[in-house]
CSV table of C-alpha atoms in Angstrom, one decimal:
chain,number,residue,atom,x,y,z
A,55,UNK,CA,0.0,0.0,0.0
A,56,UNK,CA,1.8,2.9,-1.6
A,57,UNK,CA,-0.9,5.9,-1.8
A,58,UNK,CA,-4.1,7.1,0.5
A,59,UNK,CA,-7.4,6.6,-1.0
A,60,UNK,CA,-7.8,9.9,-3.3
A,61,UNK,CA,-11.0,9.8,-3.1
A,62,UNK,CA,-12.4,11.3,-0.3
A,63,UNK,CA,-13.1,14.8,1.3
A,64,UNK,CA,-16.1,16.5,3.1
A,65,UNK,CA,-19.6,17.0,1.2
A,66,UNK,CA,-22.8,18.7,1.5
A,67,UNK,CA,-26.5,17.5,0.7
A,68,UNK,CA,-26.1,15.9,-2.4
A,69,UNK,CA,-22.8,17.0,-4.0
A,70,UNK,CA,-21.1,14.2,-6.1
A,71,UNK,CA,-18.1,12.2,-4.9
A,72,UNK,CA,-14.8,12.0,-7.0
A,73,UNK,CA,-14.9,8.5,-8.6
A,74,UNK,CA,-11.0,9.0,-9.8
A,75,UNK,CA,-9.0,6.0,-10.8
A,76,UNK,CA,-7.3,5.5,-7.4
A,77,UNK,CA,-4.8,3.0,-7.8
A,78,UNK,CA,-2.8,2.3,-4.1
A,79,UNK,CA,-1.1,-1.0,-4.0
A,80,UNK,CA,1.1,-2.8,-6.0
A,81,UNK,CA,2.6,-6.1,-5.5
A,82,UNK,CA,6.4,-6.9,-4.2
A,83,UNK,CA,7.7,-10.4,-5.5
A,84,UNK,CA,10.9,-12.0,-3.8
A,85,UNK,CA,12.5,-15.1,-5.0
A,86,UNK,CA,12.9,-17.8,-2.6
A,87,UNK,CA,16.7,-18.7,-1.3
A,88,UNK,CA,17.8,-21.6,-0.2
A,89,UNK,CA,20.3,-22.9,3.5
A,90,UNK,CA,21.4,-26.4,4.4
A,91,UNK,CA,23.4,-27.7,7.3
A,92,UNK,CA,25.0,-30.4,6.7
A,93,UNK,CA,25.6,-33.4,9.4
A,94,UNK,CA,28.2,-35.7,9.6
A,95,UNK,CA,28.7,-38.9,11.9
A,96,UNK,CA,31.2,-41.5,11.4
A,97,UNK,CA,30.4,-45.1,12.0
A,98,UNK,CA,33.1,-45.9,14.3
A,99,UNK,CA,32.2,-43.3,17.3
A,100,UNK,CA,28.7,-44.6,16.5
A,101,UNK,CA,30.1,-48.4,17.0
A,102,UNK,CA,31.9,-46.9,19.9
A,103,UNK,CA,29.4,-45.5,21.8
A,104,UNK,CA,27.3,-49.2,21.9
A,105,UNK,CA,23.9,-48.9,22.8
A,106,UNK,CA,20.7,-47.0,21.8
A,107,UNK,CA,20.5,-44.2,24.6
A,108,UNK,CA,23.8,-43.7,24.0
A,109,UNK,CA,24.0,-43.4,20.5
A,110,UNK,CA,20.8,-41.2,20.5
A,111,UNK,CA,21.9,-38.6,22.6
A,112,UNK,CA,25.3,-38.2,20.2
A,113,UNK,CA,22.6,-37.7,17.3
A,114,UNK,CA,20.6,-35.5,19.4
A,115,UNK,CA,23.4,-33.4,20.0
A,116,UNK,CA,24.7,-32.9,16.8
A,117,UNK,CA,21.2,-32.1,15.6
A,118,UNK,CA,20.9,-29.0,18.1
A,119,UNK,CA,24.5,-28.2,17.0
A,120,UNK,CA,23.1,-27.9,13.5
A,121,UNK,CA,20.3,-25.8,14.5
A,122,UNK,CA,21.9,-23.5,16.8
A,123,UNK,CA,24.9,-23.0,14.0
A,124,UNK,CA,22.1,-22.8,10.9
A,125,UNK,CA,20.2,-20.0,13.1
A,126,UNK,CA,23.3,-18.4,13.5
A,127,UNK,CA,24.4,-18.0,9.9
A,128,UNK,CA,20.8,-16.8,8.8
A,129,UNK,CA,21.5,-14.2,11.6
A,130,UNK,CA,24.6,-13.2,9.6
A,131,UNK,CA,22.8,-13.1,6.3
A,132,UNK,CA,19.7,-11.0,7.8
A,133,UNK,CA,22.5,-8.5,8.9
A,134,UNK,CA,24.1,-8.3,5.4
A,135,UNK,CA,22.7,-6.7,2.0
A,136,UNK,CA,22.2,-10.2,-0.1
A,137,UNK,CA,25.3,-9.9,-2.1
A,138,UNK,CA,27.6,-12.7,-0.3
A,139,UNK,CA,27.6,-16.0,-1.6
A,140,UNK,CA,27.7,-14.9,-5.3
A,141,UNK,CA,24.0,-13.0,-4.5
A,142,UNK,CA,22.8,-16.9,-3.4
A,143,UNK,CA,22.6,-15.6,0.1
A,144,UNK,CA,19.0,-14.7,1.5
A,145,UNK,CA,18.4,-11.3,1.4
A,146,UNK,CA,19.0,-8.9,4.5
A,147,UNK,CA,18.0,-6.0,6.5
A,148,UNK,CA,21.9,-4.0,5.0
A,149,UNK,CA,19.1,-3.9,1.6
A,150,UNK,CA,16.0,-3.6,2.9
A,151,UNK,CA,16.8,-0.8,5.2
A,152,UNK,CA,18.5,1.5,2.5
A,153,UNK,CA,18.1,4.3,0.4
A,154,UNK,CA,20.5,2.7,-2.0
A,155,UNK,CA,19.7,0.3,-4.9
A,156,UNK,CA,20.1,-3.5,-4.1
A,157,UNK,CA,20.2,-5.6,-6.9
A,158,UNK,CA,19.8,-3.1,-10.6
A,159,UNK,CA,18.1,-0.5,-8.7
A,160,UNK,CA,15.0,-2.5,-7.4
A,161,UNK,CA,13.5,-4.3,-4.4
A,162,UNK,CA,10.7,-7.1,-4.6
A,163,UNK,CA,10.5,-6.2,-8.0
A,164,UNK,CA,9.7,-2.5,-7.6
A,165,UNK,CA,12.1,0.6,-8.5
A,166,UNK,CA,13.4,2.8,-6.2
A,167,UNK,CA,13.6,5.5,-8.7
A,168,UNK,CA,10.4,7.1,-9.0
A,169,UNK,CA,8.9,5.5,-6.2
A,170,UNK,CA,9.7,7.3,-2.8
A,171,UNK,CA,6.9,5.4,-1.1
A,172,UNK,CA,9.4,2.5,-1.5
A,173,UNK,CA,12.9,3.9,0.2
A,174,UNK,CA,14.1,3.6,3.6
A,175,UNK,CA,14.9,6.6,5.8
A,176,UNK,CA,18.9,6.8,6.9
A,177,UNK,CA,20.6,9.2,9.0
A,178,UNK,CA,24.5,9.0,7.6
A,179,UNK,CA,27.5,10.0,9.7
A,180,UNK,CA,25.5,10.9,12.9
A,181,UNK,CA,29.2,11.1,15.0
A,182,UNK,CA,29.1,10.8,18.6
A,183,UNK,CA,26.2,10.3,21.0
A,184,UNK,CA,26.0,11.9,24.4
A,185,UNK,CA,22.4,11.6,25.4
A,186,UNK,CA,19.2,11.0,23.5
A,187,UNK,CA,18.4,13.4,21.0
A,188,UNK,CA,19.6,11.6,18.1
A,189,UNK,CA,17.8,8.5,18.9
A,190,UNK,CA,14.9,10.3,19.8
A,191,UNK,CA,15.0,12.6,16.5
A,192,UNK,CA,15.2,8.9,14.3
A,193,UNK,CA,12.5,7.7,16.3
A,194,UNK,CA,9.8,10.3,15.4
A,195,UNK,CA,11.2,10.3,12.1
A,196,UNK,CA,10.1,6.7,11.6
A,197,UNK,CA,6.9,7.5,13.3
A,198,UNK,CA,3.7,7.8,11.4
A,199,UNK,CA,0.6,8.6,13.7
A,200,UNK,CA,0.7,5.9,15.7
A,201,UNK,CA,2.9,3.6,13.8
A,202,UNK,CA,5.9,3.8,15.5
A,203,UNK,CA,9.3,1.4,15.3
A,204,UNK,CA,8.8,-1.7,16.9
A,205,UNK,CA,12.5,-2.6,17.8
A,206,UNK,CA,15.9,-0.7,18.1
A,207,UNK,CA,18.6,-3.2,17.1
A,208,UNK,CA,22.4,-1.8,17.3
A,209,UNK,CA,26.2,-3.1,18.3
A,210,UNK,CA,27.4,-4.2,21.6
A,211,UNK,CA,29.5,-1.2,21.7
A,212,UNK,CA,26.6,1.5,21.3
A,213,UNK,CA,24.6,-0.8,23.2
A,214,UNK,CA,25.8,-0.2,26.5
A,215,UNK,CA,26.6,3.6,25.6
A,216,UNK,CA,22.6,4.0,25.1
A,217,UNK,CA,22.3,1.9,28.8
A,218,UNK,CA,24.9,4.1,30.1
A,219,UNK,CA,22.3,7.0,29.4
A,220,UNK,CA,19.4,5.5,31.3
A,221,UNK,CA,19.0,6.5,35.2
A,222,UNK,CA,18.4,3.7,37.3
A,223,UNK,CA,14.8,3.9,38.2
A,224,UNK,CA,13.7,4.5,34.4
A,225,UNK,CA,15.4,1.0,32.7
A,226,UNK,CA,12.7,-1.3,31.6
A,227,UNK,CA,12.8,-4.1,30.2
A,228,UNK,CA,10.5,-5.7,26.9
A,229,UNK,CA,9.0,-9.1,28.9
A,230,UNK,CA,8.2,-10.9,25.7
A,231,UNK,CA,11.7,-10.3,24.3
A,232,UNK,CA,13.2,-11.4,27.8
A,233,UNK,CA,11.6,-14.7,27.7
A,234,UNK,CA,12.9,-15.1,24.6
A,235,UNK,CA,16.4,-14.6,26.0
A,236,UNK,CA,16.9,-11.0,24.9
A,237,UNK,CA,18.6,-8.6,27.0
A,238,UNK,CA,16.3,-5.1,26.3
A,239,UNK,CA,16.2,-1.3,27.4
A,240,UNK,CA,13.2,0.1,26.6
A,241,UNK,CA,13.0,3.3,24.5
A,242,UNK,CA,9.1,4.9,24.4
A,243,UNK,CA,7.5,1.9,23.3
A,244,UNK,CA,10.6,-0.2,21.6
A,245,UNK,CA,13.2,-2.5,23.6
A,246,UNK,CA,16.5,-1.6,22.2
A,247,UNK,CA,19.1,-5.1,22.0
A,248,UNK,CA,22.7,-5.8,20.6
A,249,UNK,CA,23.8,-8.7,17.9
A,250,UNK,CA,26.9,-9.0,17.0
A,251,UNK,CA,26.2,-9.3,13.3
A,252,UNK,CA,25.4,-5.5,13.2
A,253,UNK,CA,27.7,-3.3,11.4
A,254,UNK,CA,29.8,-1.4,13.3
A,255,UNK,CA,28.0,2.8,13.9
A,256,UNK,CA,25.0,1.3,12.9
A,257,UNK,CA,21.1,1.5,15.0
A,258,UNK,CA,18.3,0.1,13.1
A,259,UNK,CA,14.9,1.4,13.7
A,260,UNK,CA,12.8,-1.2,12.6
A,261,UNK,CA,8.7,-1.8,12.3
A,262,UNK,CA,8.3,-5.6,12.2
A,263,UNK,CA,5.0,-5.2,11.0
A,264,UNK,CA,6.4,-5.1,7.9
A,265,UNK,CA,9.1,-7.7,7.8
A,266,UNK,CA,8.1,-10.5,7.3
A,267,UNK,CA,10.8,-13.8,7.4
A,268,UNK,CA,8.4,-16.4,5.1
A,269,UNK,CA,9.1,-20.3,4.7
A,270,UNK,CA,8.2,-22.1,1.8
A,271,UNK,CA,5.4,-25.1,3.1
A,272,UNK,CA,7.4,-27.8,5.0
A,273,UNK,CA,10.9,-26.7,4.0
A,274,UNK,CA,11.7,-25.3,6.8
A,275,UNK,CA,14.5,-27.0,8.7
A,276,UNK,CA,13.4,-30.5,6.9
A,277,UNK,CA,15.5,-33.7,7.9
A,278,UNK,CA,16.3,-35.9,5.0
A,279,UNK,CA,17.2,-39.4,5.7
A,280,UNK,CA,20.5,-40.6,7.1
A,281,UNK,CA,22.9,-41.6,3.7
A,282,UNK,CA,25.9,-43.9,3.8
A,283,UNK,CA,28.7,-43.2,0.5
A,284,UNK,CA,29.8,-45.8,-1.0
A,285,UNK,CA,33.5,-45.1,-0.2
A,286,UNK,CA,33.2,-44.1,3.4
A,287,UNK,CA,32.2,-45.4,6.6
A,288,UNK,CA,30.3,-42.5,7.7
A,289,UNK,CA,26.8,-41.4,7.5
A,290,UNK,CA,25.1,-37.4,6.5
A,291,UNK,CA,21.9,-35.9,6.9
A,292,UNK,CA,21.0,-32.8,5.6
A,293,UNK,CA,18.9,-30.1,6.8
A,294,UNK,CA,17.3,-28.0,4.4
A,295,UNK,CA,15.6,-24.9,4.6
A,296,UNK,CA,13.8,-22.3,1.6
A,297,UNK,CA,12.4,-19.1,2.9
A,298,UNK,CA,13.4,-15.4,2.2
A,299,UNK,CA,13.1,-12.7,4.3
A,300,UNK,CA,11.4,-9.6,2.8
A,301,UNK,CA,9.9,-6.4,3.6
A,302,UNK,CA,6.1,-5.0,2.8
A,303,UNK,CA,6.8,-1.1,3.7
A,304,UNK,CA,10.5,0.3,3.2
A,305,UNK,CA,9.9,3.7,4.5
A,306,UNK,CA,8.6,2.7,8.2
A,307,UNK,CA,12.3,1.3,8.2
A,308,UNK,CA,15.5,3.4,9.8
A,309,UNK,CA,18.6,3.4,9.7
A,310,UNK,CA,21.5,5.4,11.7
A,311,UNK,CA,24.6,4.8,10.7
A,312,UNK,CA,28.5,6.4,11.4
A,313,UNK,CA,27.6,6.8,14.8
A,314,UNK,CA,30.2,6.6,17.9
């Protein structure tokens, strides 16, 4: 949804309504990427470890080894712009949260040129922080109404420089996000939190509402069956997983970036 509805306005008795063309949406398209972890046991620790409790819980680790280390590297891609991997890796918030061009000038699809409706909002070389007018300045930028970001995301580093700004007796935290295992500050109505795949100088002022990370049916962290080679003693599975992550509304998106 690109445009209000045009036709509209006060009246009086029987005056006639504007029955415009009034075109507002258009439609995004994203190509589906694909991830795989890969695991390997080999017979002999199998033969080794005799007996089926014990051989399940050496499967059952290696399988949460593989999810924790697959969740990991989609973390690294959602941080990055899409390009790495010859372009095969998914694409990430670096793009989405841009004024710049991804991929020939275009997003889901749709220009950037032309289309202002469809470009994110960055603040570039911000410099040092001391308190929180900068923050709060991006924040109310991002605002419209009473659509306001839903998460601050940023690095360690600025992290704990934004803490450092907080008296005692105003840090809360965001419960949903803490059972999750988050650590949060909350700023007005968004918990701020750290990864380390961030960029260094960079805060993200995101509105989830409008990212959305989508699977594609079943394929999402599917097992295959355990395979045996023919010339080794060893065994694989592979996990695969086809999904994208994409955005419906680029300008509720912000970006600060060169800050210290």
């Amino acid at each position: 949804m690109y445009a209000e509805l045009a036709n509209k306005g006060s009246y009086s008795g029987s005056d006639a309504f504007s029955t415009n063309d009034d075109d507002g949406f258009t439609a995004a398209e994203y190509d589906w990427n694909q991830y795989y972890g890969l695991i390997k046991l080999e017979n002999i620790e199998l033969a080794k470890n005799s007996g089926a409790p014990a051989v399940l819980r050496i499967v059952e680790n290696e399988m949460k080894r593989a999810e924790l280390s697959i969740a990991e590297g989609l973390d690294e891609m959602f941080w990055g712009d899409g390009s790495g991997n010859a372009g095969k890796d998914w694409l990430g918030l670096q793009a989405i949260v841009s004024p710049a061009d991804p991929s020939g000038g275009a997003l889901g699809g749709i220009p950037v040129a032309g289309n202002p409706w469809w470009v994110a909002q960055e603040d570039t070389t911000v410099g040092a922080i001391t308190d929180f007018t900068q923050l709060r300045t991006a924040y109310i930028g991002a605002t419209e109404g009473n659509d306001s970001p839903t998460n601050i995301f940023t690095t360690d580093t600025l992290y704990a420089k934004i803490d450092s700004f907080f008296e005692s007796n105003q840090r809360f935290m965001d419960p949903a996000m803490a059972d999750q295992g988050f650590e949060t500050i909350m700023f007005h109505n968004a918990p701020i939190t750290f990864d380390r795949n961030i960029p260094t100088g960079e805060i993200y002022l995101l509105n989830l509402k409008y990212i959305q990370l989508y699977a594609l049916n079943e394929n999402w962290f599917k097992q295959g069956d355990w395979q045996e080679p023919v010339n080794q003693d060893v065994r694989y599975m592979k996990m695969l997983l086809y999904g994208q992550l994409t955005t419906s509304n680029r300008k509720r998106q912000r970006v600060m970036s060169g800050v210290s």
